[in-house]
PDB file of C-alpha atoms in Angstrom:
ATOM      1  CA  UNK X   3       0.000   0.000   0.000  1.00 47.00           C
ATOM      2  CA  UNK X   4       2.768   2.401   0.918  1.00 45.00           C
ATOM      3  CA  UNK X   5       4.591   1.584  -2.317  1.00 54.00           C
ATOM      4  CA  UNK X   6       1.467   2.328  -4.378  1.00 50.00           C
ATOM      5  CA  UNK X   7       0.929   5.590  -2.511  1.00 46.00           C
ATOM      6  CA  UNK X   8       4.539   6.591  -3.133  1.00 46.00           C
ATOM      7  CA  UNK X   9       4.199   5.772  -6.847  1.00 51.00           C
ATOM      8  CA  UNK X  10       1.031   7.868  -7.096  1.00 53.00           C
ATOM      9  CA  UNK X  11       2.782  10.730  -5.327  1.00 52.00           C
ATOM     10  CA  UNK X  12       5.740  10.507  -7.714  1.00 51.00           C
ATOM     11  CA  UNK X  13       3.425  10.416 -10.742  1.00 52.00           C
ATOM     12  CA  UNK X  14       1.494  13.443  -9.529  1.00 53.00           C
ATOM     13  CA  UNK X  15       4.748  15.297  -8.949  1.00 48.00           C
ATOM     14  CA  UNK X  16       5.911  14.400 -12.462  1.00 54.00           C
ATOM     15  CA  UNK X  17       2.631  15.641 -13.929  1.00 57.00           C
ATOM     16  CA  UNK X  18       2.898  18.811 -11.895  1.00 55.00           C
ATOM     17  CA  UNK X  19       6.472  19.272 -13.029  1.00 59.00           C
ATOM     18  CA  UNK X  20       5.547  18.790 -16.699  1.00 68.00           C
ATOM     19  CA  UNK X  21       2.611  21.184 -16.338  1.00 62.00           C
ATOM     20  CA  UNK X  22       4.772  23.844 -14.719  1.00 68.00           C
ATOM     21  CA  UNK X  23       7.407  23.378 -17.413  1.00 67.00           C
ATOM     22  CA  UNK X  24       4.802  23.814 -20.184  1.00 68.00           C
ATOM     23  CA  UNK X  25       3.394  26.926 -18.521  1.00 64.00           C
ATOM     24  CA  UNK X  26       6.899  28.313 -18.126  1.00 63.00           C
ATOM     25  CA  UNK X  27       7.687  27.710 -21.791  1.00 65.00           C
ATOM     26  CA  UNK X  28       4.397  29.213 -22.997  1.00 63.00           C
ATOM     27  CA  UNK X  29       4.938  32.223 -20.757  1.00 61.00           C
ATOM     28  CA  UNK X  30       8.255  32.912 -22.432  1.00 63.00           C
ATOM     29  CA  UNK X  31       6.997  32.794 -26.040  1.00 71.00           C
ATOM     30  CA  UNK X  32       7.355  36.177 -27.826  1.00 76.00           C
ATOM     31  CA  UNK X  33       3.744  36.299 -28.993  1.00 81.00           C
ATOM     32  CA  UNK X  34       4.068  39.707 -30.651  1.00 82.00           C
ATOM     33  CA  UNK X  35       7.000  38.537 -32.773  1.00 84.00           C
ATOM     34  CA  UNK X  36       5.180  35.277 -33.526  1.00 87.00           C
ATOM     35  CA  UNK X  37       2.034  37.071 -34.707  1.00 90.00           C
ATOM     36  CA  UNK X  38       4.133  39.522 -36.732  1.00 91.00           C
ATOM     37  CA  UNK X  39       6.017  36.649 -38.387  1.00 92.00           C
ATOM     38  CA  UNK X  40       2.830  34.841 -39.401  1.00 93.00           C
ATOM     39  CA  UNK X  41       1.319  38.094 -40.683  1.00 94.00           C
ATOM     40  CA  UNK X  42       4.526  39.006 -42.518  1.00 93.00           C
ATOM     41  CA  UNK X  43       4.809  35.607 -44.219  1.00 93.00           C
ATOM     42  CA  UNK X  44       1.136  35.720 -45.246  1.00 94.00           C
ATOM     43  CA  UNK X  45       1.319  39.295 -46.525  1.00 94.00           C
ATOM     44  CA  UNK X  46       4.527  38.804 -48.489  1.00 94.00           C
ATOM     45  CA  UNK X  47       3.218  35.531 -49.975  1.00 94.00           C
ATOM     46  CA  UNK X  48       0.009  37.229 -51.132  1.00 95.00           C
ATOM     47  CA  UNK X  49       1.826  40.260 -52.499  1.00 95.00           C
ATOM     48  CA  UNK X  50       4.504  38.290 -54.338  1.00 93.00           C
ATOM     49  CA  UNK X  51       2.329  35.451 -55.636  1.00 93.00           C
ATOM     50  CA  UNK X  52      -0.685  37.479 -56.708  1.00 94.00           C
ATOM     51  CA  UNK X  53       1.428  40.381 -57.940  1.00 93.00           C
ATOM     52  CA  UNK X  54       3.519  38.111 -60.155  1.00 92.00           C
ATOM     53  CA  UNK X  55       0.492  36.550 -61.861  1.00 93.00           C
ATOM     54  CA  UNK X  56      -1.346  39.893 -62.127  1.00 93.00           C
ATOM     55  CA  UNK X  57       1.626  41.524 -63.861  1.00 92.00           C
ATOM     56  CA  UNK X  58       1.718  38.729 -66.428  1.00 91.00           C
ATOM     57  CA  UNK X  59      -2.022  39.163 -67.044  1.00 91.00           C
ATOM     58  CA  UNK X  60      -1.589  42.916 -67.456  1.00 90.00           C
ATOM     59  CA  UNK X  61       1.023  42.420 -70.158  1.00 89.00           C
ATOM     60  CA  UNK X  62      -1.304  40.024 -71.980  1.00 89.00           C
ATOM     61  CA  UNK X  63      -4.173  42.558 -71.898  1.00 90.00           C
ATOM     62  CA  UNK X  64      -1.946  45.359 -73.203  1.00 88.00           C
ATOM     63  CA  UNK X  65      -0.519  43.246 -76.020  1.00 87.00           C
ATOM     64  CA  UNK X  66      -3.898  41.949 -77.172  1.00 87.00           C
ATOM     65  CA  UNK X  67      -5.985  45.115 -76.951  1.00 86.00           C
ATOM     66  CA  UNK X  68      -4.217  48.401 -76.192  1.00 86.00           C
ATOM     67  CA  UNK X  69      -0.821  48.128 -77.857  1.00 84.00           C
ATOM     68  CA  UNK X  70      -0.634  45.788 -80.831  1.00 82.00           C
ATOM     69  CA  UNK X  71       2.822  47.025 -81.847  1.00 84.00           C
ATOM     70  CA  UNK X  72       5.440  45.220 -79.751  1.00 81.00           C
ATOM     71  CA  UNK X  73       7.933  48.077 -79.897  1.00 81.00           C
ATOM     72  CA  UNK X  74       5.449  50.443 -78.216  1.00 79.00           C
ATOM     73  CA  UNK X  75       5.383  48.465 -74.980  1.00 81.00           C
ATOM     74  CA  UNK X  76       8.823  46.858 -75.127  1.00 84.00           C
ATOM     75  CA  UNK X  77      10.124  49.003 -72.259  1.00 86.00           C
ATOM     76  CA  UNK X  78       7.069  48.230 -70.137  1.00 86.00           C
ATOM     77  CA  UNK X  79       7.526  44.488 -70.727  1.00 87.00           C
ATOM     78  CA  UNK X  80      11.157  44.708 -69.599  1.00 90.00           C
ATOM     79  CA  UNK X  81      10.192  46.665 -66.481  1.00 89.00           C
ATOM     80  CA  UNK X  82       7.473  44.160 -65.600  1.00 89.00           C
ATOM     81  CA  UNK X  83       9.865  41.258 -66.135  1.00 89.00           C
ATOM     82  CA  UNK X  84      12.384  42.984 -63.853  1.00 92.00           C
ATOM     83  CA  UNK X  85       9.684  43.523 -61.233  1.00 90.00           C
ATOM     84  CA  UNK X  86       8.845  39.820 -61.347  1.00 87.00           C
ATOM     85  CA  UNK X  87      12.477  38.975 -60.588  1.00 90.00           C
ATOM     86  CA  UNK X  88      12.476  41.540 -57.774  1.00 91.00           C
ATOM     87  CA  UNK X  89       9.407  39.796 -56.347  1.00 90.00           C
ATOM     88  CA  UNK X  90      11.426  36.570 -56.071  1.00 89.00           C
ATOM     89  CA  UNK X  91      14.118  38.422 -54.146  1.00 91.00           C
ATOM     90  CA  UNK X  92      11.593  40.090 -51.828  1.00 90.00           C
ATOM     91  CA  UNK X  93      10.001  36.743 -50.976  1.00 90.00           C
ATOM     92  CA  UNK X  94      13.365  35.127 -50.188  1.00 90.00           C
ATOM     93  CA  UNK X  95      14.614  38.074 -48.141  1.00 92.00           C
ATOM     94  CA  UNK X  96      11.517  38.390 -45.971  1.00 91.00           C
ATOM     95  CA  UNK X  97      11.392  34.646 -45.377  1.00 91.00           C
ATOM     96  CA  UNK X  98      14.900  34.791 -43.891  1.00 92.00           C
ATOM     97  CA  UNK X  99      14.386  38.127 -42.140  1.00 91.00           C
ATOM     98  CA  UNK X 100      11.158  36.972 -40.496  1.00 89.00           C
ATOM     99  CA  UNK X 101      12.871  33.847 -39.152  1.00 90.00           C
ATOM    100  CA  UNK X 102      15.780  35.934 -37.831  1.00 89.00           C
ATOM    101  CA  UNK X 103      13.479  38.386 -36.054  1.00 86.00           C
ATOM    102  CA  UNK X 104      11.441  35.543 -34.577  1.00 85.00           C
ATOM    103  CA  UNK X 105      14.622  33.865 -33.333  1.00 83.00           C
ATOM    104  CA  UNK X 106      15.784  37.191 -31.873  1.00 79.00           C
ATOM    105  CA  UNK X 107      12.464  37.472 -30.052  1.00 78.00           C
ATOM    106  CA  UNK X 108      12.796  33.968 -28.624  1.00 76.00           C
ATOM    107  CA  UNK X 109      16.363  34.494 -27.492  1.00 73.00           C
ATOM    108  CA  UNK X 110      15.465  37.667 -25.618  1.00 69.00           C
ATOM    109  CA  UNK X 111      12.801  36.032 -23.460  1.00 59.00           C
ATOM    110  CA  UNK X 112      13.124  34.844 -19.917  1.00 52.00           C
ATOM    111  CA  UNK X 113      12.327  31.296 -21.085  1.00 38.00           C
ATOM    112  CA  UNK X 114      15.718  31.116 -22.812  1.00 42.00           C
ATOM    113  CA  UNK X 115      17.498  32.327 -19.686  1.00 49.00           C
ATOM    114  CA  UNK X 116      15.742  29.819 -17.457  1.00 47.00           C
ATOM    115  CA  UNK X 117      16.207  26.869 -19.832  1.00 42.00           C
ATOM    116  CA  UNK X 118      19.785  27.492 -20.925  1.00 44.00           C
ATOM    117  CA  UNK X 119      21.303  29.109 -17.876  1.00 48.00           C
ATOM    118  CA  UNK X 120      22.095  32.634 -16.829  1.00 50.00           C
ATOM    119  CA  UNK X 121      23.615  34.978 -19.350  1.00 50.00           C
ATOM    120  CA  UNK X 122      24.526  38.628 -19.539  1.00 55.00           C
ATOM    121  CA  UNK X 123      24.024  40.915 -22.481  1.00 57.00           C
ATOM    122  CA  UNK X 124      27.110  42.207 -24.254  1.00 60.00           C
ATOM    123  CA  UNK X 125      27.804  45.335 -26.265  1.00 65.00           C
ATOM    124  CA  UNK X 126      27.802  43.210 -29.425  1.00 67.00           C
ATOM    125  CA  UNK X 127      24.372  41.780 -28.591  1.00 65.00           C
ATOM    126  CA  UNK X 128      22.942  45.236 -27.950  1.00 70.00           C
ATOM    127  CA  UNK X 129      24.500  46.486 -31.193  1.00 78.00           C
ATOM    128  CA  UNK X 130      22.877  43.649 -33.177  1.00 77.00           C
ATOM    129  CA  UNK X 131      19.538  44.360 -31.502  1.00 77.00           C
ATOM    130  CA  UNK X 132      19.869  48.046 -32.394  1.00 80.00           C
ATOM    131  CA  UNK X 133      20.687  47.110 -35.988  1.00 86.00           C
ATOM    132  CA  UNK X 134      17.442  45.117 -36.177  1.00 84.00           C
ATOM    133  CA  UNK X 135      15.523  48.140 -34.881  1.00 86.00           C
ATOM    134  CA  UNK X 136      17.024  50.422 -37.534  1.00 90.00           C
ATOM    135  CA  UNK X 137      16.590  47.913 -40.362  1.00 91.00           C
ATOM    136  CA  UNK X 138      12.967  47.209 -39.392  1.00 91.00           C
ATOM    137  CA  UNK X 139      12.151  50.923 -39.372  1.00 92.00           C
ATOM    138  CA  UNK X 140      13.731  51.332 -42.820  1.00 93.00           C
ATOM    139  CA  UNK X 141      11.794  48.345 -44.178  1.00 93.00           C
ATOM    140  CA  UNK X 142       8.576  49.697 -42.652  1.00 92.00           C
ATOM    141  CA  UNK X 143       8.983  53.016 -44.451  1.00 93.00           C
ATOM    142  CA  UNK X 144       9.897  51.225 -47.692  1.00 93.00           C
ATOM    143  CA  UNK X 145       6.828  48.989 -47.492  1.00 93.00           C
ATOM    144  CA  UNK X 146       4.603  52.005 -47.012  1.00 94.00           C
ATOM    145  CA  UNK X 147       5.827  53.063 -50.447  1.00 94.00           C
ATOM    146  CA  UNK X 148       5.243  49.563 -51.822  1.00 93.00           C
ATOM    147  CA  UNK X 149       1.718  49.609 -50.407  1.00 95.00           C
ATOM    148  CA  UNK X 150       0.994  52.931 -52.092  1.00 94.00           C
ATOM    149  CA  UNK X 151       2.535  51.742 -55.361  1.00 93.00           C
ATOM    150  CA  UNK X 152       0.468  48.538 -55.316  1.00 93.00           C
ATOM    151  CA  UNK X 153      -2.702  50.650 -55.132  1.00 94.00           C
ATOM    152  CA  UNK X 154      -1.941  52.248 -58.538  1.00 92.00           C
ATOM    153  CA  UNK X 155      -2.876  49.213 -60.705  1.00 93.00           C
ATOM    154  CA  UNK X 156      -5.943  48.666 -58.520  1.00 95.00           C
ATOM    155  CA  UNK X 157      -7.013  52.239 -59.268  1.00 94.00           C
ATOM    156  CA  UNK X 158      -6.366  51.765 -62.974  1.00 92.00           C
ATOM    157  CA  UNK X 159      -8.311  48.517 -63.217  1.00 93.00           C
ATOM    158  CA  UNK X 160     -11.123  49.969 -61.110  1.00 94.00           C
ATOM    159  CA  UNK X 161     -11.516  52.852 -63.538  1.00 92.00           C
ATOM    160  CA  UNK X 162     -11.728  50.426 -66.464  1.00 92.00           C
ATOM    161  CA  UNK X 163     -14.196  48.215 -64.610  1.00 92.00           C
ATOM    162  CA  UNK X 164     -16.390  51.151 -63.585  1.00 92.00           C
ATOM    163  CA  UNK X 165     -16.435  52.361 -67.212  1.00 90.00           C
ATOM    164  CA  UNK X 166     -17.591  48.927 -68.320  1.00 88.00           C
ATOM    165  CA  UNK X 167     -20.341  49.033 -65.693  1.00 87.00           C
ATOM    166  CA  UNK X 168     -21.528  52.322 -67.179  1.00 86.00           C
ATOM    167  CA  UNK X 169     -21.637  50.687 -70.610  1.00 82.00           C
ATOM    168  CA  UNK X 170     -23.645  47.746 -69.223  1.00 81.00           C
ATOM    169  CA  UNK X 171     -26.117  49.971 -67.373  1.00 80.00           C
ATOM    170  CA  UNK X 172     -29.702  50.096 -68.757  1.00 61.00           C
ATOM    171  CA  UNK X 173     -29.462  53.849 -69.322  1.00 65.00           C
ATOM    172  CA  UNK X 174     -26.653  53.515 -71.860  1.00 61.00           C
ATOM    173  CA  UNK X 175     -26.876  49.913 -73.078  1.00 60.00           C
ATOM    174  CA  UNK X 176     -28.078  49.687 -76.671  1.00 58.00           C
ATOM    175  CA  UNK X 177     -27.808  53.433 -77.332  1.00 60.00           C
ATOM    176  CA  UNK X 178     -25.549  55.219 -79.787  1.00 58.00           C
ATOM    177  CA  UNK X 179     -23.698  56.939 -76.955  1.00 69.00           C
ATOM    178  CA  UNK X 180     -22.133  53.637 -75.867  1.00 76.00           C
ATOM    179  CA  UNK X 181     -19.454  53.834 -78.548  1.00 78.00           C
ATOM    180  CA  UNK X 182     -18.426  57.236 -77.215  1.00 83.00           C
ATOM    181  CA  UNK X 183     -17.548  55.833 -73.761  1.00 84.00           C
ATOM    182  CA  UNK X 184     -13.838  55.061 -73.929  1.00 88.00           C
ATOM    183  CA  UNK X 185     -10.786  54.221 -71.850  1.00 90.00           C
ATOM    184  CA  UNK X 186      -7.421  55.590 -72.951  1.00 89.00           C
ATOM    185  CA  UNK X 187      -4.734  53.556 -71.239  1.00 88.00           C
ATOM    186  CA  UNK X 188      -2.071  55.981 -72.460  1.00 87.00           C
ATOM    187  CA  UNK X 189      -3.156  58.590 -69.921  1.00 88.00           C
ATOM    188  CA  UNK X 190      -1.696  56.429 -67.130  1.00 86.00           C
ATOM    189  CA  UNK X 191       1.772  56.691 -68.661  1.00 84.00           C
ATOM    190  CA  UNK X 192       2.423  52.968 -68.946  1.00 85.00           C
ATOM    191  CA  UNK X 193       2.557  53.071 -72.759  1.00 85.00           C
ATOM    192  CA  UNK X 194       3.614  55.995 -74.991  1.00 85.00           C
ATOM    193  CA  UNK X 195       1.105  58.352 -76.616  1.00 84.00           C
ATOM    194  CA  UNK X 196       1.931  57.047 -80.091  1.00 84.00           C
ATOM    195  CA  UNK X 197       0.888  53.499 -79.137  1.00 81.00           C
ATOM    196  CA  UNK X 198      -1.897  52.062 -81.285  1.00 81.00           C
ATOM    197  CA  UNK X 199      -4.784  51.791 -80.637  1.00 84.00           C
ATOM    198  CA  UNK X 200      -4.253  52.979 -77.064  1.00 82.00           C
ATOM    199  CA  UNK X 201      -7.937  53.778 -76.648  1.00 88.00           C
ATOM    200  CA  UNK X 202     -10.796  51.265 -76.570  1.00 89.00           C
ATOM    201  CA  UNK X 203     -14.459  52.251 -76.704  1.00 87.00           C
ATOM    202  CA  UNK X 204     -17.935  50.831 -76.406  1.00 84.00           C
ATOM    203  CA  UNK X 205     -18.595  47.148 -76.975  1.00 84.00           C
ATOM    204  CA  UNK X 206     -14.887  46.399 -77.512  1.00 87.00           C
ATOM    205  CA  UNK X 207     -14.151  47.708 -74.022  1.00 88.00           C
ATOM    206  CA  UNK X 208     -16.992  45.636 -72.602  1.00 87.00           C
ATOM    207  CA  UNK X 209     -15.517  42.540 -74.224  1.00 89.00           C
ATOM    208  CA  UNK X 210     -12.186  43.246 -72.520  1.00 90.00           C
ATOM    209  CA  UNK X 211     -13.877  43.465 -69.137  1.00 88.00           C
ATOM    210  CA  UNK X 212     -15.510  40.094 -69.766  1.00 89.00           C
ATOM    211  CA  UNK X 213     -12.192  38.307 -70.379  1.00 90.00           C
ATOM    212  CA  UNK X 214     -10.623  36.041 -67.784  1.00 90.00           C
ATOM    213  CA  UNK X 215      -7.346  37.972 -67.952  1.00 90.00           C
ATOM    214  CA  UNK X 216      -9.008  41.206 -66.875  1.00 93.00           C
ATOM    215  CA  UNK X 217     -11.098  39.574 -64.150  1.00 92.00           C
ATOM    216  CA  UNK X 218      -8.163  37.665 -62.661  1.00 94.00           C
ATOM    217  CA  UNK X 219      -5.672  40.528 -62.911  1.00 94.00           C
ATOM    218  CA  UNK X 220      -8.066  42.993 -61.268  1.00 94.00           C
ATOM    219  CA  UNK X 221      -8.795  40.766 -58.281  1.00 95.00           C
ATOM    220  CA  UNK X 222      -5.200  39.586 -57.945  1.00 96.00           C
ATOM    221  CA  UNK X 223      -4.012  43.195 -57.776  1.00 95.00           C
ATOM    222  CA  UNK X 224      -6.534  43.800 -54.993  1.00 96.00           C
ATOM    223  CA  UNK X 225      -5.244  40.786 -53.055  1.00 96.00           C
ATOM    224  CA  UNK X 226      -1.630  41.869 -53.658  1.00 95.00           C
ATOM    225  CA  UNK X 227      -2.440  45.329 -52.298  1.00 95.00           C
ATOM    226  CA  UNK X 228      -4.049  43.741 -49.232  1.00 96.00           C
ATOM    227  CA  UNK X 229      -0.942  41.588 -48.786  1.00 95.00           C
ATOM    228  CA  UNK X 230       1.260  44.679 -48.878  1.00 95.00           C
ATOM    229  CA  UNK X 231      -0.957  46.271 -46.221  1.00 95.00           C
ATOM    230  CA  UNK X 232      -0.669  43.154 -44.038  1.00 95.00           C
ATOM    231  CA  UNK X 233       3.113  43.294 -44.385  1.00 94.00           C
ATOM    232  CA  UNK X 234       3.119  46.944 -43.269  1.00 94.00           C
ATOM    233  CA  UNK X 235       1.118  45.980 -40.156  1.00 95.00           C
ATOM    234  CA  UNK X 236       3.528  43.110 -39.477  1.00 94.00           C
ATOM    235  CA  UNK X 237       6.514  45.454 -39.725  1.00 93.00           C
ATOM    236  CA  UNK X 238       4.836  47.886 -37.327  1.00 93.00           C
ATOM    237  CA  UNK X 239       4.491  45.060 -34.800  1.00 92.00           C
ATOM    238  CA  UNK X 240       8.132  44.131 -35.425  1.00 90.00           C
ATOM    239  CA  UNK X 241       9.084  47.764 -34.783  1.00 90.00           C
ATOM    240  CA  UNK X 242       7.417  47.735 -31.381  1.00 88.00           C
ATOM    241  CA  UNK X 243       8.891  44.347 -30.463  1.00 84.00           C
ATOM    242  CA  UNK X 244      12.467  45.113 -31.524  1.00 82.00           C
ATOM    243  CA  UNK X 245      12.383  48.582 -29.961  1.00 83.00           C
ATOM    244  CA  UNK X 246      11.132  47.162 -26.671  1.00 78.00           C
ATOM    245  CA  UNK X 247      13.754  44.414 -26.723  1.00 74.00           C
ATOM    246  CA  UNK X 248      16.535  46.885 -27.456  1.00 76.00           C
ATOM    247  CA  UNK X 249      15.401  49.251 -24.716  1.00 76.00           C
ATOM    248  CA  UNK X 250      15.361  46.474 -22.110  1.00 70.00           C
ATOM    249  CA  UNK X 251      18.720  45.094 -23.222  1.00 69.00           C
ATOM    250  CA  UNK X 252      20.286  48.544 -23.095  1.00 70.00           C
ATOM    251  CA  UNK X 253      18.848  50.009 -19.906  1.00 65.00           C
ATOM    252  CA  UNK X 254      18.483  46.860 -17.812  1.00 59.00           C
ATOM    253  CA  UNK X 255      21.460  44.803 -18.932  1.00 59.00           C
ATOM    254  CA  UNK X 256      23.162  45.226 -15.563  1.00 54.00           C
ATOM    255  CA  UNK X 257      20.157  43.634 -13.913  1.00 48.00           C
ATOM    256  CA  UNK X 258      20.404  40.670 -16.284  1.00 47.00           C
ATOM    257  CA  UNK X 259      16.820  41.307 -17.419  1.00 48.00           C
ATOM    258  CA  UNK X 260      15.233  39.750 -20.444  1.00 47.00           C
ATOM    259  CA  UNK X 261      12.078  40.580 -22.345  1.00 45.00           C
ATOM    260  CA  UNK X 262       8.904  38.673 -22.920  1.00 45.00           C
ATOM    261  CA  UNK X 263       7.608  40.747 -25.817  1.00 45.00           C
TER     262      UNK X 263
END
């Protein structure tokens, strides 16, 4: 009987020890950095994936309808191809940078100190943490520009779509004035003014809006813009996390204090 009671006591102590260990580990997780990493990966994936396909669809629409002469949009095709390669680089960079920031968040928590022994911050560690703060702020400002730039094709496609809706409306459908409702893509500056035809009107414009290329490109640009916005939010969270970590490492390093942010 005593042996059974002792075994039950030992088992309960083991369960209690495992429970306390799990709570301790969960309490040391940098949740802000974790949420920012998930949001950053999702936003960059949406921006890069949808943006890449939408750019290819845009080139197809221009070549088939707005600029039949290849030389008129040759520069635009090269720029779009370059942007597609840049998208590959952005995806790779943010995948690595997100992992590094998440690891930096984990290694500045009290869970790391308690699991791997006491440690003291060094000038090199504080310098690296400060570098992450500066780099994250720079990337945040840069992605604000990317977010604004990604809204430009959404605006352009929205104008074309809204013009097609006017053509389809009962007030104008079937009337002679339909052929006078036009969209001149040259006014956006993406193709030169001597590009032919450059302007599409009436039923021809409605046919463009009914194509799969237009429908997919329009909605993919919207999703890419939303992905850029999600990345901006993720970088803002990273800013707060890295700034808090750096402040604690700098001002409380003598107290051997770690962060849980």
